[in-house]
């Protein structure tokens, strides 16, 4: 989404990056259950996390250098 936004619009002035491990994401998805609209199977989540980390190696440094980059530790419980 960020690459498409930057390509078609302008670079964002602020970016909020919520850092959370795959294991914590999986735990939270199990807690909300398969009937919740945000639920996704563990295998799909693993693929999306892997793809994100592959793309993030170039995208995150760009965003850190070209925007107000705010990293949030999303591992902590609310």
CSV table of N, CA, C and O in Angstrom, one decimal:
chain,number,residue,atom,x,y,z
A,1,UNK,N,0.8,-1.2,0.0
A,1,UNK,CA,0.0,0.0,0.0
A,1,UNK,C,0.9,1.2,0.0
A,1,UNK,O,0.6,2.2,-0.7
A,2,UNK,N,1.9,1.2,0.8
A,2,UNK,CA,2.8,2.4,0.9
A,2,UNK,C,3.5,2.7,-0.4
A,2,UNK,O,3.5,3.9,-0.9
A,3,UNK,N,4.0,1.7,-1.1
A,3,UNK,CA,4.6,1.9,-2.4
A,3,UNK,C,3.6,2.5,-3.4
A,3,UNK,O,4.0,3.4,-4.2
A,4,UNK,N,2.4,2.0,-3.5
A,4,UNK,CA,1.4,2.4,-4.4
A,4,UNK,C,1.1,3.9,-4.1
A,4,UNK,O,0.9,4.7,-5.0
A,5,UNK,N,0.9,4.2,-2.8
A,5,UNK,CA,0.6,5.6,-2.4
A,5,UNK,C,1.7,6.5,-2.8
A,5,UNK,O,1.4,7.6,-3.4
A,6,UNK,N,2.9,6.2,-2.5
A,6,UNK,CA,4.1,7.0,-2.9
A,6,UNK,C,4.2,7.2,-4.4
A,6,UNK,O,4.4,8.3,-4.9
A,7,UNK,N,3.9,6.1,-5.1
A,7,UNK,CA,4.0,6.2,-6.6
A,7,UNK,C,2.9,7.1,-7.2
A,7,UNK,O,3.2,7.9,-8.1
A,8,UNK,N,1.7,7.0,-6.6
A,8,UNK,CA,0.6,7.7,-7.2
A,8,UNK,C,0.3,9.1,-6.6
A,8,UNK,O,-0.5,9.9,-7.1
A,9,UNK,N,0.8,9.3,-5.4
A,9,UNK,CA,0.5,10.5,-4.7
A,9,UNK,C,1.8,11.2,-4.3
A,9,UNK,O,2.5,11.6,-5.1
A,10,UNK,N,2.0,11.4,-3.0
A,10,UNK,CA,3.2,12.0,-2.5
A,10,UNK,C,3.7,11.1,-1.3
A,10,UNK,O,3.0,10.3,-0.8
A,11,UNK,N,4.9,11.4,-0.9
A,11,UNK,CA,5.5,10.6,0.2
A,11,UNK,C,4.7,11.1,1.5
A,11,UNK,O,4.4,12.2,1.6
A,12,UNK,N,4.4,10.1,2.3
A,12,UNK,CA,3.6,10.5,3.5
A,12,UNK,C,4.5,11.3,4.5
A,12,UNK,O,5.7,11.2,4.5
A,13,UNK,N,3.8,12.2,5.2
A,13,UNK,CA,4.5,13.0,6.2
A,13,UNK,C,4.7,12.3,7.5
A,13,UNK,O,5.7,12.6,8.2
A,14,UNK,N,3.8,11.4,7.8
A,14,UNK,CA,4.0,10.6,9.0
A,14,UNK,C,3.7,9.1,8.7
A,14,UNK,O,2.8,8.8,7.9
A,15,UNK,N,4.4,8.3,9.4
A,15,UNK,CA,4.2,6.8,9.2
A,15,UNK,C,4.2,6.2,10.6
A,15,UNK,O,5.1,6.5,11.4
A,16,UNK,N,3.2,5.4,10.9
A,16,UNK,CA,3.1,4.7,12.1
A,16,UNK,C,3.4,3.2,11.8
A,16,UNK,O,2.7,2.6,11.0
A,17,UNK,N,4.5,2.7,12.3
A,17,UNK,CA,4.9,1.3,12.1
A,17,UNK,C,4.7,0.5,13.4
A,17,UNK,O,5.3,0.7,14.4
A,18,UNK,N,3.8,-0.4,13.3
A,18,UNK,CA,3.5,-1.3,14.5
A,18,UNK,C,4.2,-2.6,14.4
A,18,UNK,O,3.9,-3.4,13.5
A,19,UNK,N,5.3,-2.7,15.2
A,19,UNK,CA,6.1,-3.9,15.1
A,19,UNK,C,5.5,-5.0,16.0
A,19,UNK,O,5.2,-4.8,17.2
A,20,UNK,N,5.3,-6.1,15.4
A,20,UNK,CA,4.7,-7.3,16.1
A,20,UNK,C,5.2,-8.6,15.5
A,20,UNK,O,5.1,-8.7,14.3
A,21,UNK,N,5.6,-9.5,16.3
A,21,UNK,CA,6.1,-10.8,15.8
A,21,UNK,C,4.9,-11.6,15.2
A,21,UNK,O,3.8,-11.4,15.6
A,22,UNK,N,5.3,-12.5,14.4
A,22,UNK,CA,4.3,-13.5,13.8
A,22,UNK,C,3.6,-14.3,14.9
A,22,UNK,O,2.4,-14.5,14.8
A,23,UNK,N,4.4,-14.7,15.9
A,23,UNK,CA,3.8,-15.5,17.0
A,23,UNK,C,2.7,-14.8,17.7
A,23,UNK,O,1.7,-15.3,18.0
A,24,UNK,N,3.0,-13.5,18.0
A,24,UNK,CA,2.0,-12.7,18.8
A,24,UNK,C,0.8,-12.5,17.9
A,24,UNK,O,-0.4,-12.6,18.3
A,25,UNK,N,1.0,-12.2,16.6
A,25,UNK,CA,-0.1,-12.1,15.6
A,25,UNK,C,-1.0,-13.3,15.6
A,25,UNK,O,-2.2,-13.2,15.7
A,26,UNK,N,-0.3,-14.5,15.6
A,26,UNK,CA,-1.1,-15.7,15.6
A,26,UNK,C,-1.9,-15.9,16.9
A,26,UNK,O,-3.0,-16.3,16.8
A,27,UNK,N,-1.3,-15.6,18.0
A,27,UNK,CA,-2.0,-15.7,19.3
A,27,UNK,C,-3.2,-14.9,19.3
A,27,UNK,O,-4.3,-15.3,19.7
A,28,UNK,N,-3.1,-13.6,18.8
A,28,UNK,CA,-4.2,-12.7,18.8
A,28,UNK,C,-5.3,-13.2,17.9
A,28,UNK,O,-6.5,-13.0,18.2
A,29,UNK,N,-4.9,-13.7,16.7
A,29,UNK,CA,-5.9,-14.2,15.8
A,29,UNK,C,-6.7,-15.4,16.4
A,29,UNK,O,-7.9,-15.5,16.2
A,30,UNK,N,-6.0,-16.3,17.1
A,30,UNK,CA,-6.6,-17.4,17.8
A,30,UNK,C,-7.6,-16.9,18.8
A,30,UNK,O,-8.7,-17.5,19.0
A,31,UNK,N,-7.2,-15.8,19.5
A,31,UNK,CA,-8.1,-15.3,20.6
A,31,UNK,C,-9.4,-14.7,20.0
A,31,UNK,O,-10.4,-14.8,20.6
A,32,UNK,N,-9.3,-14.0,18.8
A,32,UNK,CA,-10.6,-13.4,18.3
A,32,UNK,C,-11.5,-14.5,17.6
A,32,UNK,O,-12.7,-14.3,17.6
A,33,UNK,N,-10.9,-15.6,17.2
A,33,UNK,CA,-11.7,-16.7,16.7
A,33,UNK,C,-12.0,-16.6,15.2
A,33,UNK,O,-12.0,-15.5,14.6
A,34,UNK,N,-12.3,-17.7,14.5
A,34,UNK,CA,-12.5,-17.7,13.1
A,34,UNK,C,-13.8,-17.0,12.6
A,34,UNK,O,-13.9,-16.7,11.4
A,35,UNK,N,-14.7,-16.7,13.5
A,35,UNK,CA,-15.9,-16.0,13.1
A,35,UNK,C,-15.7,-14.4,13.0
A,35,UNK,O,-16.5,-13.7,12.5
A,36,UNK,N,-14.6,-13.9,13.5
A,36,UNK,CA,-14.3,-12.5,13.5
A,36,UNK,C,-13.9,-12.1,12.0
A,36,UNK,O,-13.2,-12.8,11.4
A,37,UNK,N,-14.3,-10.9,11.5
A,37,UNK,CA,-14.0,-10.5,10.2
A,37,UNK,C,-12.5,-10.3,9.9
A,37,UNK,O,-12.0,-10.4,8.8
A,38,UNK,N,-11.7,-10.1,10.9
A,38,UNK,CA,-10.2,-9.9,10.8
A,38,UNK,C,-9.5,-11.2,10.8
A,38,UNK,O,-8.2,-11.1,10.6
A,39,UNK,N,-10.1,-12.2,11.1
A,39,UNK,CA,-9.4,-13.5,11.3
A,39,UNK,C,-8.9,-14.0,10.0
A,39,UNK,O,-9.5,-13.8,8.9
A,40,UNK,N,-7.7,-14.6,10.0
A,40,UNK,CA,-7.1,-15.3,8.8
A,40,UNK,C,-6.4,-16.6,9.3
A,40,UNK,O,-5.9,-16.6,10.4
A,41,UNK,N,-6.4,-17.6,8.5
A,41,UNK,CA,-5.7,-18.8,8.9
A,41,UNK,C,-4.2,-18.6,9.1
A,41,UNK,O,-3.6,-17.7,8.5
A,42,UNK,N,-3.7,-19.4,10.0
A,42,UNK,CA,-2.2,-19.2,10.3
A,42,UNK,C,-1.3,-19.3,9.1
A,42,UNK,O,-0.3,-18.6,9.0
A,43,UNK,N,-1.7,-20.2,8.2
A,43,UNK,CA,-0.8,-20.4,7.0
A,43,UNK,C,-0.8,-19.1,6.1
A,43,UNK,O,0.2,-18.7,5.6
A,44,UNK,N,-2.0,-18.5,6.0
A,44,UNK,CA,-2.0,-17.2,5.2
A,44,UNK,C,-1.3,-16.1,5.9
A,44,UNK,O,-0.6,-15.3,5.3
A,45,UNK,N,-1.4,-16.0,7.3
A,45,UNK,CA,-0.7,-15.0,8.0
A,45,UNK,C,0.8,-15.2,7.8
A,45,UNK,O,1.5,-14.2,7.6
A,46,UNK,N,1.3,-16.4,7.9
A,46,UNK,CA,2.7,-16.6,7.8
A,46,UNK,C,3.2,-16.2,6.4
A,46,UNK,O,4.3,-15.5,6.3
A,47,UNK,N,2.4,-16.4,5.4
A,47,UNK,CA,2.8,-15.9,4.0
A,47,UNK,C,2.8,-14.4,3.9
A,47,UNK,O,3.7,-13.8,3.3
A,48,UNK,N,1.9,-13.8,4.5
A,48,UNK,CA,1.8,-12.3,4.5
A,48,UNK,C,2.9,-11.7,5.3
A,48,UNK,O,3.5,-10.7,4.9
A,49,UNK,N,3.2,-12.3,6.5
A,49,UNK,CA,4.3,-11.7,7.3
A,49,UNK,C,5.7,-11.9,6.5
A,49,UNK,O,6.5,-11.0,6.5
A,50,UNK,N,5.9,-13.0,5.9
A,50,UNK,CA,7.1,-13.3,5.1
A,50,UNK,C,7.2,-12.2,4.0
A,50,UNK,O,8.3,-11.6,3.8
A,51,UNK,N,6.1,-12.0,3.3
A,51,UNK,CA,6.2,-11.0,2.2
A,51,UNK,C,6.4,-9.6,2.7
A,51,UNK,O,7.2,-8.9,2.1
A,52,UNK,N,5.8,-9.3,3.8
A,52,UNK,CA,6.1,-8.0,4.4
A,52,UNK,C,7.5,-7.8,4.7
A,52,UNK,O,8.1,-6.8,4.4
A,53,UNK,N,8.1,-8.8,5.4
A,53,UNK,CA,9.5,-8.6,5.8
A,53,UNK,C,10.5,-8.6,4.6
A,53,UNK,O,11.5,-7.9,4.6
A,54,UNK,N,10.1,-9.3,3.5
A,54,UNK,CA,10.9,-9.2,2.3
A,54,UNK,C,10.9,-7.8,1.7
A,54,UNK,O,11.9,-7.2,1.3
A,55,UNK,N,9.7,-7.2,1.7
A,55,UNK,CA,9.5,-5.8,1.1
A,55,UNK,C,10.0,-4.7,2.0
A,55,UNK,O,10.4,-3.7,1.6
A,56,UNK,N,9.9,-5.0,3.3
A,56,UNK,CA,10.2,-4.0,4.3
A,56,UNK,C,11.7,-3.6,4.3
A,56,UNK,O,12.1,-2.5,4.8
A,57,UNK,N,12.6,-4.5,3.8
A,57,UNK,CA,14.0,-4.2,3.9
A,57,UNK,C,14.4,-2.9,3.1
A,57,UNK,O,15.3,-2.2,3.5
A,58,UNK,N,13.6,-2.6,2.1
A,58,UNK,CA,13.9,-1.4,1.3
A,58,UNK,C,12.9,-0.3,1.7
A,58,UNK,O,13.2,0.9,1.7
A,59,UNK,N,11.7,-0.6,2.0
A,59,UNK,CA,10.6,0.4,2.2
A,59,UNK,C,10.8,1.1,3.6
A,59,UNK,O,10.7,2.3,3.6
A,60,UNK,N,11.1,0.3,4.6
A,60,UNK,CA,11.2,1.0,6.0
A,60,UNK,C,12.3,2.0,6.0
A,60,UNK,O,12.1,3.1,6.6
A,61,UNK,N,13.5,1.7,5.5
A,61,UNK,CA,14.6,2.7,5.6
A,61,UNK,C,14.2,4.0,4.8
A,61,UNK,O,14.5,5.1,5.2
A,62,UNK,N,13.5,3.8,3.7
A,62,UNK,CA,13.1,5.0,2.9
A,62,UNK,C,12.1,5.8,3.7
A,62,UNK,O,12.2,7.0,3.8
A,63,UNK,N,11.1,5.1,4.3
A,63,UNK,CA,10.1,5.9,5.1
A,63,UNK,C,10.8,6.5,6.4
A,63,UNK,O,10.4,7.6,6.7
A,64,UNK,N,11.7,5.8,7.0
A,64,UNK,CA,12.4,6.4,8.1
A,64,UNK,C,13.1,7.7,7.7
A,64,UNK,O,13.2,8.7,8.5
A,65,UNK,N,13.7,7.7,6.6
A,65,UNK,CA,14.5,8.9,6.1
A,65,UNK,C,13.7,10.0,5.5
A,65,UNK,O,14.1,11.1,5.3
A,66,UNK,N,12.4,9.7,5.1
A,66,UNK,CA,11.6,10.7,4.3
A,66,UNK,C,10.3,11.0,4.9
A,66,UNK,O,9.4,11.6,4.3
A,67,UNK,N,10.1,10.7,6.2
A,67,UNK,CA,8.9,11.0,6.9
A,67,UNK,C,9.1,11.0,8.4
A,67,UNK,O,10.2,10.6,8.8
A,68,UNK,N,8.1,11.5,9.1
A,68,UNK,CA,8.2,11.4,10.5
A,68,UNK,C,7.8,9.9,10.8
A,68,UNK,O,6.6,9.5,10.7
A,69,UNK,N,8.8,9.1,11.2
A,69,UNK,CA,8.6,7.7,11.3
A,69,UNK,C,8.4,7.3,12.8
A,69,UNK,O,9.3,7.6,13.6
A,70,UNK,N,7.3,6.8,13.2
A,70,UNK,CA,7.0,6.5,14.6
A,70,UNK,C,6.8,5.0,14.7
A,70,UNK,O,5.9,4.4,14.1
A,71,UNK,N,7.7,4.4,15.4
A,71,UNK,CA,7.6,2.9,15.6
A,71,UNK,C,7.0,2.6,16.9
A,71,UNK,O,7.4,3.1,17.9
A,72,UNK,N,6.0,1.7,16.8
A,72,UNK,CA,5.2,1.3,18.0
A,72,UNK,C,5.4,-0.1,18.3
A,72,UNK,O,5.3,-1.0,17.4
A,73,UNK,N,5.7,-0.4,19.6
A,73,UNK,CA,5.9,-1.8,20.0
A,73,UNK,C,4.5,-2.4,20.2
A,73,UNK,O,3.9,-2.1,21.2
A,74,UNK,N,4.0,-3.2,19.2
A,74,UNK,CA,2.7,-3.7,19.3
A,74,UNK,C,2.7,-5.1,20.0
A,74,UNK,O,1.7,-5.8,20.0
A,75,UNK,N,3.8,-5.5,20.6
A,75,UNK,CA,3.9,-6.8,21.3
A,75,UNK,C,3.2,-6.6,22.6
A,75,UNK,O,2.8,-7.6,23.2
A,76,UNK,N,3.2,-5.4,23.2
A,76,UNK,CA,2.7,-5.2,24.5
A,76,UNK,C,1.2,-5.4,24.5
A,76,UNK,O,0.5,-4.9,23.6
A,77,UNK,N,0.6,-6.0,25.5
A,77,UNK,CA,-0.9,-6.1,25.6
A,77,UNK,C,-1.5,-4.7,25.8
A,77,UNK,O,-0.9,-3.8,26.4
A,78,UNK,N,-2.7,-4.5,25.3
A,78,UNK,CA,-3.4,-3.2,25.6
A,78,UNK,C,-3.8,-3.1,27.0
A,78,UNK,O,-4.1,-3.9,27.7
